[in-house]
């Protein structure tokens, strides 16, 4: 047989084979059989495999969110959706399936003496979720997961340690300290739901240490989520902002604020920033509703808060007795929103016990068009005997469109 005859027979064989496959495919559409059934019968199938086995291979090629994808554990913690074996190797706690069942929601926790090496790790008290009544220093060290990390966000999901002492509101019993970064004020008391942005420096700099110092007896509990933020991330806070809020509306408040039992913390110096949203040129602030007292204590920075205390302002045209020198909240060039005609002058500092841009006893809406939107909070280390039972502040903000005269 010469080579031409071999090629011809090969082509004939190939044609015969494809013809059989084509016919078997057509039959399969009719009676749900496959070309394998046509050629080999049904013995090629495993006795334990279902007839419709082929389609079950398709999910292998589906995209499953793994690695950096976030998930929520049944206990409320935010975890990372990763393969189960990776969770165990990296020291995480498996907390249920995620990613359509192809991953595990892995929660990372560290407590006293631990080192945080994973993003979205929680710093928790010993015996968490039970309370802790120990004495000493409980600290964790945060190491960058990548040199291109510029900030840490600390979310105080649960935070209740001993409150400041009642005379000068100093954190003498318990403290939360942050070291290794730009200055962060010391806080204590209850601040669940609050957050901090911490400067992590550039490159693989020295690690940041989070410490909870405790003394005396108190049923403490804390769970702080540590998120590492890349330098180019859209979630990065503006420079110098200890707190950073986004959205057209929201709520800002001082640490340990509570209208019933909160105490304004002494020795505070930090900025609270609100991202200017697109097409918004101004912002308005109102004292938060106070449903616990017969008069609002949502803004009590100076004076005796057990008695009605009016607004004091400083830094602008109005000068009162103390002109907000000891404790104050700065809002750039603030005016009363409901004045007709609008005020020509503006103020920068507000204190006292009533929130307004004007001296008086009437609570009012305050507006500002200074951008970026930023508040600066300052308290000294002395309260008594002039300042008594001040709570701090809680303000609701709403950004104003550029068409509203801004």
Short mmCIF file of C-alpha atoms in Angstrom, two decimals:
data_model
loop_
_atom_site.label_atom_id
_atom_site.label_comp_id
_atom_site.label_asym_id
_atom_site.label_seq_id
_atom_site.Cartn_x
_atom_site.Cartn_y
_atom_site.Cartn_z
CA UNK A 1 0.00 0.00 0.00
CA UNK A 2 1.57 3.27 -1.07
CA UNK A 3 1.46 6.50 0.90
CA UNK A 4 -1.40 8.00 -1.13
CA UNK A 5 -3.60 5.00 -0.37
CA UNK A 6 -2.75 5.30 3.34
CA UNK A 7 -3.72 8.98 3.42
CA UNK A 8 -6.97 8.21 1.60
CA UNK A 9 -7.89 5.43 4.08
CA UNK A 10 -7.00 7.68 7.03
CA UNK A 11 -9.33 10.38 5.74
CA UNK A 12 -12.06 7.82 5.23
CA UNK A 13 -11.61 6.53 8.79
CA UNK A 14 -11.70 10.06 10.23
CA UNK A 15 -14.84 10.86 8.23
CA UNK A 16 -16.49 7.68 9.50
CA UNK A 17 -15.58 8.51 13.11
CA UNK A 18 -16.93 12.10 13.00
CA UNK A 19 -20.06 10.85 11.30
CA UNK A 20 -20.66 8.44 14.17
CA UNK A 21 -20.05 11.19 16.76
CA UNK A 22 -22.41 13.56 14.92
CA UNK A 23 -25.16 10.94 14.77
CA UNK A 24 -24.67 10.00 18.42
CA UNK A 25 -24.88 13.68 19.43
CA UNK A 26 -28.13 14.00 17.55
CA UNK A 27 -29.45 10.91 19.31
CA UNK A 28 -28.32 12.28 22.65
CA UNK A 29 -30.55 15.32 22.17
CA UNK A 30 -33.47 12.99 21.73
CA UNK A 31 -32.98 10.32 24.36
CA UNK A 32 -30.47 12.05 26.72
CA UNK A 33 -27.69 9.56 25.88
CA UNK A 34 -24.14 10.62 25.12
CA UNK A 35 -21.67 9.67 22.42
CA UNK A 36 -19.90 7.50 25.03
CA UNK A 37 -23.09 5.51 25.47
CA UNK A 38 -23.36 5.10 21.70
CA UNK A 39 -19.81 3.77 21.32
CA UNK A 40 -19.20 1.95 24.59
CA UNK A 41 -22.59 1.31 26.13
CA UNK A 42 -23.22 2.26 29.75
CA UNK A 43 -20.38 0.30 31.36
CA UNK A 44 -18.02 3.31 31.19
CA UNK A 45 -20.10 5.00 33.95
CA UNK A 46 -19.33 4.48 37.62
CA UNK A 47 -22.02 2.53 39.40
CA UNK A 48 -22.21 5.34 42.00
CA UNK A 49 -22.30 8.24 39.54
CA UNK A 50 -25.57 9.81 38.45
CA UNK A 51 -26.54 9.77 34.78
CA UNK A 52 -26.25 13.54 34.50
CA UNK A 53 -22.70 13.62 35.80
CA UNK A 54 -21.19 15.78 33.03
CA UNK A 55 -22.85 19.05 34.07
CA UNK A 56 -21.50 18.70 37.60
CA UNK A 57 -18.01 19.50 36.37
CA UNK A 58 -18.99 23.03 35.36
CA UNK A 59 -18.66 24.71 38.81
CA UNK A 60 -14.94 23.91 38.79
CA UNK A 61 -14.53 26.60 36.16
CA UNK A 62 -16.69 29.16 37.98
CA UNK A 63 -15.02 32.19 39.58
CA UNK A 64 -15.17 31.80 43.37
CA UNK A 65 -14.40 34.86 45.56
CA UNK A 66 -11.40 33.87 47.66
CA UNK A 67 -8.42 35.56 49.32
CA UNK A 68 -9.17 39.23 49.94
CA UNK A 69 -12.94 38.79 49.79
CA UNK A 70 -14.61 39.65 53.10
CA UNK A 71 -17.24 37.57 54.82
CA UNK A 72 -19.31 37.78 57.99
CA UNK A 73 -19.04 35.12 60.67
CA UNK A 74 -22.18 34.03 62.57
CA UNK A 75 -20.69 35.59 65.73
CA UNK A 76 -20.52 39.01 64.05
CA UNK A 77 -16.83 39.27 63.19
CA UNK A 78 -15.62 40.14 59.71
CA UNK A 79 -13.39 37.46 58.24
CA UNK A 80 -11.54 36.61 55.04
CA UNK A 81 -12.96 34.05 52.60
CA UNK A 82 -10.05 31.67 51.99
CA UNK A 83 -9.51 27.91 51.61
CA UNK A 84 -9.96 26.00 54.85
CA UNK A 85 -6.40 24.64 54.89
CA UNK A 86 -4.99 28.18 54.51
CA UNK A 87 -7.09 29.35 57.46
CA UNK A 88 -5.62 26.68 59.72
CA UNK A 89 -2.04 27.22 58.54
CA UNK A 90 -2.29 30.99 59.10
CA UNK A 91 -3.67 30.60 62.62
CA UNK A 92 -7.24 31.69 61.88
CA UNK A 93 -10.52 30.41 63.25
CA UNK A 94 -12.89 28.74 60.73
CA UNK A 95 -16.32 30.32 61.12
CA UNK A 96 -18.56 28.76 58.50
CA UNK A 97 -18.58 28.38 54.71
CA UNK A 98 -18.38 31.25 52.23
CA UNK A 99 -17.86 31.76 48.50
CA UNK A 100 -20.70 29.42 47.62
CA UNK A 101 -19.24 26.70 49.81
CA UNK A 102 -15.80 26.73 48.17
CA UNK A 103 -14.13 28.71 50.96
CA UNK A 104 -14.21 29.16 54.70
CA UNK A 105 -14.85 32.42 56.54
CA UNK A 106 -11.60 32.72 58.47
CA UNK A 107 -11.53 35.05 61.49
CA UNK A 108 -8.19 36.22 62.91
CA UNK A 109 -7.97 37.09 66.62
CA UNK A 110 -5.04 38.22 68.75
CA UNK A 111 -4.87 39.06 72.44
CA UNK A 112 -2.17 39.96 74.98
CA UNK A 113 1.34 39.43 73.60
CA UNK A 114 0.13 38.59 70.10
CA UNK A 115 1.46 39.80 66.74
CA UNK A 116 -0.98 40.89 64.05
CA UNK A 117 0.24 39.67 60.65
CA UNK A 118 -3.09 39.40 58.82
CA UNK A 119 -5.32 42.17 57.54
CA UNK A 120 -8.66 42.56 59.30
CA UNK A 121 -7.46 41.02 62.57
CA UNK A 122 -9.24 41.60 65.88
CA UNK A 123 -7.49 42.65 69.08
CA UNK A 124 -9.64 41.18 71.87
CA UNK A 125 -9.51 41.04 75.65
CA UNK A 126 -8.47 37.81 77.39
CA UNK A 127 -11.39 35.39 77.81
CA UNK A 128 -13.28 37.14 75.01
CA UNK A 129 -16.26 37.23 74.55
CA UNK A 130 -16.48 37.15 78.36
CA UNK A 131 -15.42 40.21 80.35
CA UNK A 132 -11.93 40.69 81.73
CA UNK A 133 -11.14 41.93 85.25
CA UNK A 134 -7.36 41.64 85.21
CA UNK A 135 -4.69 44.21 85.97
CA UNK A 136 -1.64 45.07 83.89
CA UNK A 137 -0.81 45.76 80.26
CA UNK A 138 -2.38 43.84 77.39
CA UNK A 139 -0.77 44.71 74.08
CA UNK A 140 -0.49 43.51 70.52
CA UNK A 141 2.04 44.43 67.85
CA UNK A 142 0.80 45.26 64.35
CA UNK A 143 3.16 44.36 61.53
CA UNK A 144 2.48 45.62 58.01
CA UNK A 145 1.24 43.02 55.57
CA UNK A 146 2.92 45.02 52.77
CA UNK A 147 5.42 47.92 52.66
CA UNK A 148 2.79 49.97 50.81
CA UNK A 149 0.63 50.35 53.94
CA UNK A 150 0.17 53.95 55.09
CA UNK A 151 -2.65 53.77 57.62
CA UNK A 152 -4.42 51.52 60.06
CA UNK A 153 -8.12 51.81 60.73
CA UNK A 154 -9.09 50.77 64.25
CA UNK A 155 -12.80 49.96 64.58
CA UNK A 156 -13.92 49.77 68.19
CA UNK A 157 -16.67 47.20 67.68
CA UNK A 158 -16.80 46.61 71.42
CA UNK A 159 -14.98 48.92 73.78
CA UNK A 160 -15.80 49.32 77.45
CA UNK A 161 -13.01 49.84 79.96
CA UNK A 162 -12.99 51.81 83.22
CA UNK A 163 -14.25 55.41 82.77
CA UNK A 164 -12.27 58.57 83.56
CA UNK A 165 -12.23 59.80 87.14
CA UNK A 166 -15.15 62.16 87.93
CA UNK A 167 -13.31 65.35 88.91
CA UNK A 168 -11.02 66.23 85.99
CA UNK A 169 -12.08 63.41 83.63
CA UNK A 170 -8.59 61.93 83.39
CA UNK A 171 -8.01 58.30 82.34
CA UNK A 172 -6.24 57.29 85.54
CA UNK A 173 -7.55 53.71 85.92
CA UNK A 174 -7.70 52.29 82.37
CA UNK A 175 -6.25 53.54 79.09
CA UNK A 176 -6.04 52.65 75.42
CA UNK A 177 -2.60 53.66 74.14
CA UNK A 178 -1.26 53.70 70.57
CA UNK A 179 2.52 53.88 70.12
CA UNK A 180 4.79 53.85 67.10
CA UNK A 181 2.66 56.28 65.06
CA UNK A 182 1.86 59.98 65.01
CA UNK A 183 0.32 61.16 68.32
CA UNK A 184 -3.03 59.56 69.18
CA UNK A 185 -5.02 60.77 72.20
CA UNK A 186 -5.41 58.43 75.15
CA UNK A 187 -9.00 57.30 75.64
CA UNK A 188 -10.97 55.29 78.18
CA UNK A 189 -14.58 54.60 79.10
CA UNK A 190 -17.12 53.34 76.57
CA UNK A 191 -16.69 54.06 72.85
CA UNK A 192 -18.27 51.09 71.08
CA UNK A 193 -18.90 51.92 67.42
CA UNK A 194 -16.21 54.60 67.20
CA UNK A 195 -13.06 54.39 65.08
CA UNK A 196 -9.55 55.77 64.63
CA UNK A 197 -7.23 56.21 61.66
CA UNK A 198 -3.60 55.71 62.66
CA UNK A 199 -0.63 56.87 60.60
CA UNK A 200 1.58 53.86 59.86
CA UNK A 201 4.45 55.72 58.21
CA UNK A 202 6.09 54.88 54.90
CA UNK A 203 7.81 51.64 53.96
CA UNK A 204 8.50 48.77 56.33
CA UNK A 205 8.72 51.08 59.34
CA UNK A 206 8.62 50.20 63.01
CA UNK A 207 5.53 48.25 64.05
CA UNK A 208 2.61 49.91 65.83
CA UNK A 209 1.72 48.72 69.31
CA UNK A 210 -1.82 48.79 70.71
CA UNK A 211 -2.00 48.60 74.50
CA UNK A 212 -4.84 48.45 77.00
CA UNK A 213 -3.58 49.40 80.47
CA UNK A 214 -5.84 48.25 83.30
CA UNK A 215 -5.90 48.65 87.08
CA UNK A 216 -8.52 48.05 89.72
CA UNK A 217 -11.74 46.15 89.28
CA UNK A 218 -13.99 46.64 86.27
CA UNK A 219 -15.84 44.26 83.88
CA UNK A 220 -13.89 45.20 80.75
CA UNK A 221 -14.55 44.02 77.22
CA UNK A 222 -12.98 45.04 73.94
CA UNK A 223 -12.91 43.84 70.35
CA UNK A 224 -11.04 46.12 67.95
CA UNK A 225 -10.72 45.34 64.28
CA UNK A 226 -7.40 46.38 62.73
CA UNK A 227 -7.59 47.08 58.99
CA UNK A 228 -4.45 47.96 57.03
CA UNK A 229 -4.91 50.55 54.29
CA UNK A 230 -2.71 50.83 51.20
CA UNK A 231 -1.24 54.24 50.39
CA UNK A 232 -3.22 54.51 47.14
CA UNK A 233 -6.50 53.20 48.50
CA UNK A 234 -9.68 55.25 48.06
CA UNK A 235 -10.44 54.33 51.67
CA UNK A 236 -7.40 56.20 52.95
CA UNK A 237 -8.25 59.09 55.28
CA UNK A 238 -7.01 62.60 54.63
CA UNK A 239 -3.75 63.57 56.31
CA UNK A 240 -4.11 64.43 59.99
CA UNK A 241 -7.61 62.98 60.47
CA UNK A 242 -8.05 60.76 63.52
CA UNK A 243 -11.63 60.09 62.44
CA UNK A 244 -12.84 60.09 58.84
CA UNK A 245 -16.45 59.93 57.66
CA UNK A 246 -17.87 59.54 54.17
CA UNK A 247 -21.36 60.05 52.85
CA UNK A 248 -23.73 62.96 52.45
CA UNK A 249 -25.01 62.58 56.00
CA UNK A 250 -23.80 60.98 59.20
CA UNK A 251 -23.03 61.39 62.88
CA UNK A 252 -19.84 62.45 64.67
CA UNK A 253 -19.20 62.35 68.39
CA UNK A 254 -16.46 62.58 70.98
CA UNK A 255 -15.03 59.48 72.63
CA UNK A 256 -16.89 58.19 75.71
CA UNK A 257 -19.96 60.25 74.76
CA UNK A 258 -23.21 59.36 76.46
CA UNK A 259 -26.01 61.76 77.41
CA UNK A 260 -26.65 59.93 80.70
CA UNK A 261 -23.33 58.71 82.10
CA UNK A 262 -20.62 59.81 79.66
CA UNK A 263 -17.78 62.09 80.67
CA UNK A 264 -15.92 64.32 78.27
CA UNK A 265 -12.33 63.08 78.17
CA UNK A 266 -9.55 65.50 79.10
CA UNK A 267 -6.34 66.07 77.12
CA UNK A 268 -7.91 65.54 73.70
CA UNK A 269 -6.47 67.07 70.52
CA UNK A 270 -7.57 65.63 67.22
CA UNK A 271 -9.35 66.29 63.92
CA UNK A 272 -12.59 64.77 62.69
CA UNK A 273 -12.92 64.89 58.90
CA UNK A 274 -15.88 64.51 56.57
CA UNK A 275 -15.10 63.73 52.94
CA UNK A 276 -16.56 66.35 50.62
CA UNK A 277 -18.87 64.48 48.26
CA UNK A 278 -19.15 65.45 44.61
CA UNK A 279 -21.31 68.53 43.90
CA UNK A 280 -21.52 69.46 47.60
CA UNK A 281 -20.03 72.74 48.77
CA UNK A 282 -21.28 73.22 52.35
CA UNK A 283 -22.19 71.32 55.48
CA UNK A 284 -24.68 71.74 58.33
CA UNK A 285 -24.48 70.41 61.88
CA UNK A 286 -27.18 69.81 64.48
CA UNK A 287 -26.91 68.51 68.02
CA UNK A 288 -28.07 64.88 68.16
CA UNK A 289 -31.50 64.20 69.67
CA UNK A 290 -31.40 63.62 73.43
CA UNK A 291 -34.23 61.33 74.53
CA UNK A 292 -32.93 60.67 78.05
CA UNK A 293 -32.95 64.16 79.58
CA UNK A 294 -35.53 66.91 79.93
CA UNK A 295 -33.10 69.27 78.17
CA UNK A 296 -30.47 68.41 75.61
CA UNK A 297 -27.06 67.34 76.83
CA UNK A 298 -25.81 66.37 73.38
CA UNK A 299 -23.39 69.31 73.42
CA UNK A 300 -21.82 70.06 76.80
CA UNK A 301 -18.17 71.09 76.54
CA UNK A 302 -17.70 73.67 79.29
CA UNK A 303 -19.50 75.11 82.30
CA UNK A 304 -21.67 73.30 84.83
CA UNK A 305 -23.78 70.92 82.78
CA UNK A 306 -26.07 70.20 85.71
CA UNK A 307 -27.55 73.67 85.10
CA UNK A 308 -28.71 75.25 81.83
CA UNK A 309 -25.60 76.58 80.11
CA UNK A 310 -25.62 78.75 77.01
CA UNK A 311 -23.43 78.90 73.94
CA UNK A 312 -19.99 80.47 74.10
CA UNK A 313 -18.00 81.25 70.97
CA UNK A 314 -14.54 82.51 70.19
CA UNK A 315 -12.02 83.04 67.44
CA UNK A 316 -14.25 85.42 65.48
CA UNK A 317 -16.09 88.66 66.17
CA UNK A 318 -17.93 87.63 69.34
CA UNK A 319 -15.86 87.45 72.50
CA UNK A 320 -17.34 86.03 75.69
CA UNK A 321 -15.90 85.67 79.17
CA UNK A 322 -13.59 82.74 78.40
CA UNK A 323 -13.82 82.86 74.58
CA UNK A 324 -13.52 79.03 74.47
CA UNK A 325 -9.93 78.84 75.64
CA UNK A 326 -9.89 75.64 77.73
CA UNK A 327 -12.27 73.23 75.93
CA UNK A 328 -13.70 73.85 72.48
CA UNK A 329 -14.80 72.48 69.14
CA UNK A 330 -13.54 74.25 66.02
CA UNK A 331 -15.74 74.49 62.91
CA UNK A 332 -14.23 76.76 60.27
CA UNK A 333 -16.17 80.02 59.75
CA UNK A 334 -19.47 78.74 61.15
CA UNK A 335 -22.74 80.64 60.94
CA UNK A 336 -26.33 80.04 62.00
CA UNK A 337 -28.19 78.47 59.11
CA UNK A 338 -31.56 80.09 59.80
CA UNK A 339 -30.52 83.75 60.07
CA UNK A 340 -32.30 86.05 57.59
CA UNK A 341 -30.41 87.95 56.34
CA UNK A 342 -27.37 85.67 56.82
CA UNK A 343 -24.69 86.71 59.26
CA UNK A 344 -21.89 88.67 57.66
CA UNK A 345 -19.37 87.57 60.29
CA UNK A 346 -18.51 84.03 61.34
CA UNK A 347 -17.00 82.22 64.30
CA UNK A 348 -14.48 79.40 64.59
CA UNK A 349 -14.80 78.00 68.11
CA UNK A 350 -17.86 76.91 70.04
CA UNK A 351 -18.14 75.67 73.62
CA UNK A 352 -20.54 75.94 76.56
CA UNK A 353 -23.64 73.80 76.91
CA UNK A 354 -25.82 74.77 73.92
CA UNK A 355 -24.89 74.13 70.30
CA UNK A 356 -25.13 77.24 68.15
CA UNK A 357 -22.96 79.72 66.26
CA UNK A 358 -24.29 82.57 68.39
CA UNK A 359 -24.13 83.40 72.07
CA UNK A 360 -27.41 82.42 73.72
CA UNK A 361 -29.55 79.64 75.16
CA UNK A 362 -31.23 78.51 71.92
CA UNK A 363 -29.92 75.47 70.08
CA UNK A 364 -29.51 76.14 66.34
CA UNK A 365 -28.34 74.60 63.09
CA UNK A 366 -24.75 75.55 62.28
CA UNK A 367 -23.39 75.71 58.74
CA UNK A 368 -19.95 76.08 57.20
CA UNK A 369 -18.58 76.29 53.67
CA UNK A 370 -14.91 75.87 54.55
CA UNK A 371 -13.50 72.89 52.69
CA UNK A 372 -12.31 70.29 53.35
CA UNK A 373 -14.94 69.70 56.02
CA UNK A 374 -13.05 69.29 59.26
CA UNK A 375 -13.73 69.68 62.97
CA UNK A 376 -11.00 70.02 65.56
CA UNK A 377 -11.63 69.01 69.18
CA UNK A 378 -9.53 70.27 72.10
CA UNK A 379 -9.78 69.76 75.85
CA UNK A 380 -7.27 70.60 78.56
CA UNK A 381 -6.47 68.53 81.66
CA UNK A 382 -8.62 70.45 84.13
CA UNK A 383 -12.39 70.39 84.63
CA UNK A 384 -13.18 71.26 88.25
CA UNK A 385 -14.31 73.54 89.69
CA UNK A 386 -15.61 75.47 86.64
CA UNK A 387 -16.53 72.59 84.37
CA UNK A 388 -18.77 69.94 85.88
CA UNK A 389 -20.33 66.79 84.36
CA UNK A 390 -19.71 67.72 80.73
CA UNK A 391 -20.61 64.90 78.33
CA UNK A 392 -18.77 65.99 75.19
CA UNK A 393 -20.61 66.29 71.89
CA UNK A 394 -22.70 64.39 69.38
CA UNK A 395 -23.55 66.09 66.08
CA UNK A 396 -25.53 65.01 63.02
CA UNK A 397 -24.20 66.44 59.75
CA UNK A 398 -25.74 66.88 56.30
CA UNK A 399 -23.73 68.12 53.33
CA UNK A 400 -25.30 70.92 51.30
CA UNK A 401 -25.39 71.03 47.46
CA UNK A 402 -23.43 73.72 45.67
CA UNK A 403 -26.74 75.17 44.41
CA UNK A 404 -27.82 76.08 47.97
CA UNK A 405 -25.96 79.37 47.98
CA UNK A 406 -22.54 77.88 48.76
#
